Short mmCIF file of C-alpha atoms and ligand atoms in Angstrom, two decimals:
data_model
loop_
_atom_site.label_atom_id
_atom_site.label_comp_id
_atom_site.label_asym_id
_atom_site.label_seq_id
_atom_site.Cartn_x
_atom_site.Cartn_y
_atom_site.Cartn_z
CA UNK N 1 63.85 73.34 21.72
CA UNK N 2 61.88 76.52 22.49
CA UNK N 3 58.96 77.20 20.13
CA UNK N 4 59.73 79.74 17.36
CA UNK N 5 59.93 83.33 18.64
CA UNK N 6 60.30 82.20 22.24
CA UNK N 7 63.69 83.33 23.43
CA UNK N 8 65.80 81.81 26.13
CA UNK N 9 66.61 84.04 29.10
CA UNK N 10 70.06 85.59 28.97
CA UNK N 11 72.48 84.66 31.75
CA UNK N 12 74.11 88.07 32.30
CA UNK N 13 74.21 89.48 35.83
CA UNK N 14 74.49 93.14 34.79
CA UNK N 15 74.24 95.45 31.76
CA UNK N 16 77.90 95.76 30.73
CA UNK N 17 79.91 93.09 28.95
CA UNK N 18 83.61 92.52 28.25
CA UNK N 19 84.06 92.08 24.48
CA UNK N 20 85.60 88.99 22.92
CA UNK N 21 89.16 89.90 21.95
CA UNK N 22 91.41 87.42 20.23
CA UNK N 23 94.79 87.09 21.94
CA UNK N 24 93.50 88.97 25.00
CA UNK N 25 90.27 87.66 26.55
CA UNK N 26 91.64 84.25 27.40
CA UNK N 27 91.19 83.27 31.07
CA UNK N 28 94.37 85.06 32.28
CA UNK N 29 93.05 88.54 31.42
CA UNK N 30 89.33 87.84 31.69
CA UNK N 31 89.48 86.48 35.24
CA UNK N 32 91.32 89.55 36.50
CA UNK N 33 88.71 91.87 34.97
CA UNK N 34 85.81 89.78 36.28
CA UNK N 35 87.34 89.75 39.77
CA UNK N 36 87.70 93.55 39.84
CA UNK N 37 84.23 94.64 38.75
CA UNK N 38 80.97 93.84 40.59
CA UNK N 39 78.65 91.46 38.71
CA UNK N 40 75.74 93.92 38.79
CA UNK N 41 77.88 96.16 36.54
CA UNK N 42 80.11 93.79 34.57
CA UNK N 43 77.41 91.29 33.73
CA UNK N 44 79.41 88.92 31.54
CA UNK N 45 82.40 88.30 29.31
CA UNK N 46 83.30 86.30 26.22
CA UNK N 47 86.10 84.04 25.16
CA UNK N 48 88.18 85.11 22.19
CA UNK N 49 86.83 83.54 19.00
CA UNK N 50 87.32 79.81 18.59
CA UNK N 51 88.05 79.27 14.90
CA UNK N 52 86.12 76.38 13.35
CA UNK N 53 87.54 75.17 10.04
CA UNK N 54 87.74 71.44 9.31
CA UNK N 55 86.37 69.87 12.47
CA UNK N 56 84.22 70.85 15.44
CA UNK N 57 85.91 72.24 18.54
CA UNK N 58 87.35 69.47 20.69
CA UNK N 59 86.32 69.14 24.35
CA UNK N 60 89.92 69.98 25.32
CA UNK N 61 89.87 73.17 23.24
CA UNK N 62 86.53 74.14 24.76
CA UNK N 63 87.81 73.59 28.31
CA UNK N 64 90.89 75.70 27.56
CA UNK N 65 88.81 78.61 26.27
CA UNK N 66 86.18 78.43 29.00
CA UNK N 67 88.81 78.15 31.75
CA UNK N 68 88.33 76.66 35.19
CA UNK N 69 87.40 79.73 37.25
CA UNK N 70 83.73 80.65 37.67
CA UNK N 71 82.38 84.07 38.59
CA UNK N 72 78.91 85.42 39.28
CA UNK N 73 79.04 86.92 35.79
CA UNK N 74 79.00 84.26 33.04
CA UNK N 75 81.50 83.80 30.20
CA UNK N 76 80.01 83.04 26.79
CA UNK N 77 82.00 81.18 24.17
CA UNK N 78 82.38 82.57 20.67
CA UNK N 79 82.79 80.58 17.46
CA UNK N 80 83.80 81.78 14.03
CA UNK N 81 83.54 79.70 10.87
CA UNK N 82 81.66 79.20 7.64
CA UNK N 83 80.43 75.60 7.89
CA UNK N 84 77.08 75.65 9.67
CA UNK N 85 77.10 71.98 10.65
CA UNK N 86 80.60 72.19 12.19
CA UNK N 87 79.59 75.38 14.00
CA UNK N 88 76.42 73.68 15.29
CA UNK N 89 78.30 70.63 16.54
CA UNK N 90 80.83 72.93 18.25
CA UNK N 91 77.94 74.82 19.85
CA UNK N 92 76.37 71.56 21.06
CA UNK N 93 79.67 70.43 22.59
CA UNK N 94 80.16 73.84 24.21
CA UNK N 95 76.76 73.60 25.87
CA UNK N 96 77.66 70.09 27.04
CA UNK N 97 80.90 71.50 28.49
CA UNK N 98 78.86 74.02 30.50
CA UNK N 99 79.04 77.17 28.35
CA UNK N 100 76.24 79.48 29.57
CA UNK N 101 75.88 81.14 26.14
CA UNK N 102 77.16 80.59 22.60
CA UNK N 103 78.01 83.57 20.41
CA UNK N 104 78.64 83.52 16.65
CA UNK N 105 81.16 85.93 15.14
CA UNK N 106 79.95 87.79 12.04
CA UNK N 107 82.33 90.72 12.38
CA UNK N 108 85.96 89.68 12.14
CA UNK N 109 87.61 91.78 9.38
CA UNK N 110 90.87 89.78 9.23
CA UNK N 111 91.85 88.75 5.68
CA UNK N 112 92.11 85.10 6.77
CA UNK N 113 88.48 85.11 7.92
CA UNK N 114 87.23 86.92 4.81
CA UNK N 115 89.11 84.54 2.48
CA UNK N 116 87.27 81.57 3.99
CA UNK N 117 83.82 83.23 4.01
CA UNK N 118 83.81 83.55 7.79
CA UNK N 119 83.46 86.49 10.20
CA UNK N 120 82.59 89.76 8.46
CA UNK N 121 82.37 88.05 5.04
CA UNK N 122 78.90 86.83 6.06
CA UNK N 123 77.67 90.42 6.49
CA UNK N 124 77.16 90.50 2.72
CA UNK N 125 74.52 87.79 3.02
CA UNK N 126 71.89 88.15 5.77
CA UNK N 127 70.36 84.89 4.53
CA UNK N 128 73.61 82.98 5.29
CA UNK N 129 73.66 84.47 8.79
CA UNK N 130 70.05 83.43 9.31
CA UNK N 131 70.79 79.88 8.14
CA UNK N 132 73.88 79.51 10.30
CA UNK N 133 71.99 80.76 13.35
CA UNK N 134 69.06 78.44 12.64
CA UNK N 135 71.38 75.42 12.35
CA UNK N 136 73.10 76.31 15.63
CA UNK N 137 69.77 77.09 17.31
CA UNK N 138 68.55 73.58 16.50
CA UNK N 139 71.65 72.15 18.23
CA UNK N 140 71.12 74.25 21.38
CA UNK N 141 67.80 73.39 23.02
CA UNK N 142 68.56 75.05 26.36
CA UNK N 143 71.53 77.35 25.82
CA UNK N 144 71.11 80.97 24.72
CA UNK N 145 72.57 81.86 21.34
CA UNK N 146 73.79 85.30 20.31
CA UNK N 147 75.08 86.87 17.11
CA UNK N 148 77.76 89.56 16.95
CA UNK N 149 77.66 91.63 13.78
CA UNK N 150 79.25 94.81 12.49
CA UNK N 151 77.03 97.53 11.03
CA UNK N 152 77.78 96.18 7.56
CA UNK N 153 80.55 95.18 5.17
CA UNK N 154 81.32 98.27 3.04
CA UNK N 155 78.41 100.39 4.29
CA UNK N 156 75.45 100.07 6.66
CA UNK N 157 72.71 99.56 4.07
CA UNK N 158 71.95 95.99 5.14
CA UNK N 159 71.89 96.75 8.86
CA UNK N 160 68.13 96.23 9.32
CA UNK N 161 68.21 93.08 7.16
CA UNK N 162 71.03 91.72 9.31
CA UNK N 163 69.04 92.43 12.48
CA UNK N 164 66.01 90.65 11.04
CA UNK N 165 68.19 87.71 9.96
CA UNK N 166 69.41 87.34 13.54
CA UNK N 167 65.83 87.40 14.79
CA UNK N 168 64.50 84.93 12.22
CA UNK N 169 67.51 82.67 12.67
CA UNK N 170 66.60 82.24 16.33
CA UNK N 171 69.19 84.32 18.18
CA UNK N 172 68.38 85.33 21.75
CA UNK N 173 70.61 88.42 21.64
CA UNK N 174 72.12 90.59 18.93
CA UNK N 175 75.36 92.47 19.50
CA UNK N 176 76.03 95.22 17.00
CA UNK N 177 79.49 96.70 16.67
CA UNK N 178 78.69 100.10 15.19
CA UNK N 179 81.63 100.17 12.75
CA UNK N 180 81.39 98.55 9.32
CA UNK N 181 84.05 96.09 8.20
CA UNK N 182 85.48 98.87 6.00
CA UNK N 183 85.78 101.15 9.03
CA UNK N 184 87.93 98.56 10.79
CA UNK N 185 88.73 100.00 14.26
CA UNK N 186 88.70 103.70 13.32
CA UNK N 187 87.54 106.02 16.13
CA UNK N 188 83.77 106.39 15.95
CA UNK N 189 80.62 107.12 17.85
CA UNK N 190 78.19 106.01 15.15
CA UNK N 191 75.73 105.03 17.85
CA UNK N 192 72.78 105.98 15.63
CA UNK N 193 73.38 102.60 13.97
CA UNK N 194 72.80 100.92 17.33
CA UNK N 195 69.58 102.91 17.78
CA UNK N 196 68.48 101.82 14.28
CA UNK N 197 69.15 98.20 15.19
CA UNK N 198 67.09 98.52 18.38
CA UNK N 199 64.24 99.96 16.30
CA UNK N 200 64.52 97.20 13.68
CA UNK N 201 64.30 94.13 15.91
CA UNK N 202 62.45 92.82 18.93
CA UNK N 203 65.65 91.06 20.06
CA UNK N 204 67.54 92.47 23.03
CA UNK N 205 70.43 94.45 21.56
CA UNK N 206 73.93 94.86 22.92
CA UNK N 207 75.60 98.02 21.63
CA UNK N 208 79.32 98.03 20.97
CA UNK N 209 81.90 100.48 19.72
CA UNK N 210 83.61 103.61 20.94
CA UNK N 211 83.03 103.33 24.70
CA UNK N 212 86.07 105.04 26.18
CA UNK N 213 84.99 106.06 29.69
CA UNK N 214 82.68 104.75 32.38
CA UNK N 215 80.13 107.50 31.68
CA UNK N 216 79.86 106.34 28.03
CA UNK N 217 78.26 103.10 29.21
CA UNK N 218 75.09 104.73 30.52
CA UNK N 219 75.19 107.28 27.70
CA UNK N 220 75.07 104.56 25.03
CA UNK N 221 72.09 102.89 26.69
CA UNK N 222 70.26 106.20 27.06
CA UNK N 223 70.98 107.36 23.50
CA UNK N 224 70.24 104.10 21.71
CA UNK N 225 67.87 102.08 23.88
CA UNK N 226 70.19 99.06 23.82
CA UNK N 227 69.89 96.72 26.80
CA UNK N 228 73.58 95.80 27.10
CA UNK N 229 76.82 97.61 26.29
CA UNK N 230 79.97 95.76 25.28
CA UNK N 231 83.45 97.22 25.75
CA UNK N 232 86.67 96.26 23.96
CA UNK N 233 89.50 98.80 23.77
CA UNK N 234 88.13 100.77 26.74
CA UNK N 235 88.70 97.75 28.99
CA UNK N 236 92.27 97.37 27.75
CA UNK N 237 92.93 100.97 28.76
CA UNK N 238 91.13 100.64 32.08
CA UNK N 239 89.89 97.22 33.28
CA UNK N 240 87.82 99.03 35.95
CA UNK N 241 85.79 100.87 33.29
CA UNK N 242 82.69 98.81 34.09
CA UNK N 243 82.47 99.87 37.74
CA UNK N 244 83.94 103.34 37.32
CA UNK N 245 86.44 102.70 40.12
CA UNK N 246 89.46 105.00 39.72
CA UNK N 247 92.39 102.67 40.20
CA UNK N 248 95.50 103.89 42.01
CA UNK N 249 98.92 103.35 40.40
CA UNK N 250 99.45 100.54 42.93
CA UNK N 251 96.22 98.79 41.92
CA UNK N 252 97.12 99.20 38.26
CA UNK N 253 100.58 97.69 38.84
CA UNK N 254 99.05 94.82 40.85
CA UNK N 255 96.71 94.00 37.94
CA UNK N 256 99.60 93.88 35.47
CA UNK N 257 101.81 91.79 37.77
CA UNK N 258 98.94 89.35 38.37
CA UNK N 259 98.44 89.21 34.61
CA UNK N 260 102.13 88.44 34.09
CA UNK N 261 101.99 85.74 36.78
CA UNK N 262 98.90 84.11 35.23
CA UNK N 263 100.52 84.11 31.78
CA UNK N 264 103.82 82.77 33.11
CA UNK N 265 102.00 79.92 34.83
CA UNK N 266 100.08 78.70 31.79
CA UNK N 267 101.22 75.99 29.37
CA UNK N 268 103.71 77.35 26.84
CA UNK N 269 104.14 80.44 29.02
CA UNK N 270 107.37 81.81 30.48
CA UNK N 271 108.46 85.18 31.74
CA UNK N 272 109.63 86.53 28.38
CA UNK N 273 106.34 85.81 26.65
CA UNK N 274 104.39 87.10 29.63
CA UNK N 275 106.34 90.38 29.69
CA UNK N 276 105.75 90.81 25.94
CA UNK N 277 102.00 90.44 26.51
CA UNK N 278 102.07 92.88 29.42
CA UNK N 279 103.88 95.37 27.19
CA UNK N 280 101.25 94.87 24.50
CA UNK N 281 98.57 95.70 27.07
CA UNK N 282 100.55 98.72 28.29
CA UNK N 283 100.23 100.11 24.76
CA UNK N 284 96.52 100.68 25.53
CA UNK N 285 96.83 101.31 29.27
CA UNK N 286 95.60 104.47 31.06
CA UNK N 287 94.39 103.12 34.47
CA UNK N 288 95.99 104.68 37.54
CA UNK N 289 97.96 106.99 35.24
CA UNK N 290 100.63 104.37 35.74
CA UNK N 291 102.78 105.32 32.78
CA UNK N 292 102.56 109.07 33.42
CA UNK N 293 105.12 110.99 31.37
CA UNK N 294 107.24 107.88 30.89
CA UNK N 295 105.05 106.02 28.40
CA UNK N 296 107.92 105.76 25.92
CA UNK N 297 110.36 104.40 28.51
CA UNK N 298 107.83 101.78 29.64
CA UNK N 299 107.08 100.66 26.10
CA UNK N 300 110.75 100.53 25.08
CA UNK N 301 111.74 98.38 28.06
CA UNK N 302 113.35 95.31 26.47
CA UNK N 303 114.23 93.20 29.51
CA UNK N 304 111.31 91.21 31.00
CA UNK N 305 112.86 91.40 34.49
CA UNK N 306 113.27 95.17 34.23
CA UNK N 307 109.65 95.63 33.13
CA UNK N 308 108.38 93.54 36.03
CA UNK N 309 110.71 95.37 38.45
CA UNK N 310 109.28 98.69 37.26
CA UNK N 311 105.80 97.38 38.06
CA UNK N 312 106.94 96.12 41.48
CA UNK N 313 108.25 99.61 42.21
CA UNK N 314 104.78 101.07 41.58
CA UNK N 315 102.98 98.71 43.96
CA UNK N 316 102.89 101.18 46.83
CA UNK N 317 101.48 103.98 44.66
CA UNK N 318 98.22 105.45 45.95
C1 LIG A 1 92.75 92.89 19.80
C2 LIG A 1 91.31 92.68 19.44
C3 LIG A 1 90.83 91.41 19.23
C4 LIG A 1 89.49 91.21 18.89
N1 LIG A 1 89.02 89.94 18.77
C5 LIG A 1 87.69 89.73 18.57
C6 LIG A 1 87.15 88.42 18.61
O1 LIG A 1 87.84 87.41 18.88
N2 LIG A 1 85.82 88.29 18.37
C7 LIG A 1 85.01 89.37 18.12
O2 LIG A 1 83.81 89.21 17.91
N3 LIG A 1 85.49 90.62 18.11
C8 LIG A 1 86.80 90.82 18.35
N4 LIG A 1 87.28 92.09 18.43
C9 LIG A 1 86.35 93.22 18.30
C10 LIG A 1 85.81 93.63 19.69
O3 LIG A 1 85.09 92.58 20.28
C11 LIG A 1 84.90 94.86 19.57
O4 LIG A 1 83.80 94.53 18.77
C12 LIG A 1 85.62 96.06 18.95
O5 LIG A 1 86.89 96.26 19.52
C13 LIG A 1 84.78 97.32 19.10
O6 LIG A 1 84.60 97.66 20.45
P1 LIG A 1 85.45 98.86 21.13
O7 LIG A 1 85.24 100.09 20.28
O8 LIG A 1 84.87 98.98 22.51
O9 LIG A 1 86.88 98.41 21.11
C14 LIG A 1 88.62 92.32 18.74
C15 LIG A 1 89.12 93.60 18.95
C16 LIG A 1 90.44 93.80 19.30
C17 LIG A 1 90.93 95.20 19.55
#
């Protein structure tokens, strides 16, 4: 184990990171984004959260979340739970399975997480966050550990205490989502909270929240001093946001068809489920101006075959 205060080097290949998103950043979506952005821009990604309740994550579960494909940019695995020893054993197994980084979720606002004292519930108690990190740190001698927090539970008064808890608990990186739990996913650019976090800790900070366009990535780093920038919704609208490439309608359609094919091919998949997931993504989509003036028609398309045929028709679009 590294001596106290000595941090492990982070594995990222570039400054921008794809956010963990439950129900979205499983391998099918993640791999397509990683393949379309250069690793010196998109420096890493995360699994969706792996929920730890009564037992540690099984090797099979870990393999499913980590996926088989490997890219120059690493994929960290995220855990969410309230039992420090189960979280630590899951972290140890993840490292054994080859995870290049383990991230702990202290931001999920879902009622199910809050009811079991997991996710954002822990934002009320910096001491609990510190203890959970310290327990996981002890189980991870060689694998970097990160914490992902929101700016607070009801307000941002504990933000500096939370940053210090991450540092004292032995994290190697702190990601701060600039919304509080109470602010849910409301539009915001409360980046001053990220700047305050940078000022409060010697840990490398990853800023998160409200990045909508490629130019916001550099702007957040310049305004706040954070080392990394993490993108959630912005990457659902435009998976090329990290590189700034302006996708053509054809490239956008290709992405969505590849996504449908990857989902159809996975266990428990099938064309109907895949088309439903593509439609869910289209609800956020702006890349290539694919939907144009027909957003409503696209989103109301009920037949999976018709939705995929619409995409096929756009393949030639430049
Ligand atoms: C559909 C969805 C699922 C999410 N799932 C997770 C998750 O599994 N773990 C996590 O830490 N954050 C999760 N988040 C939060 C994002 O990682 C990110 O912190 C948040 O969306 C703010 O970034 P943005 O403004 O760029 O979207 C999720 C967000 C969305 C929209």
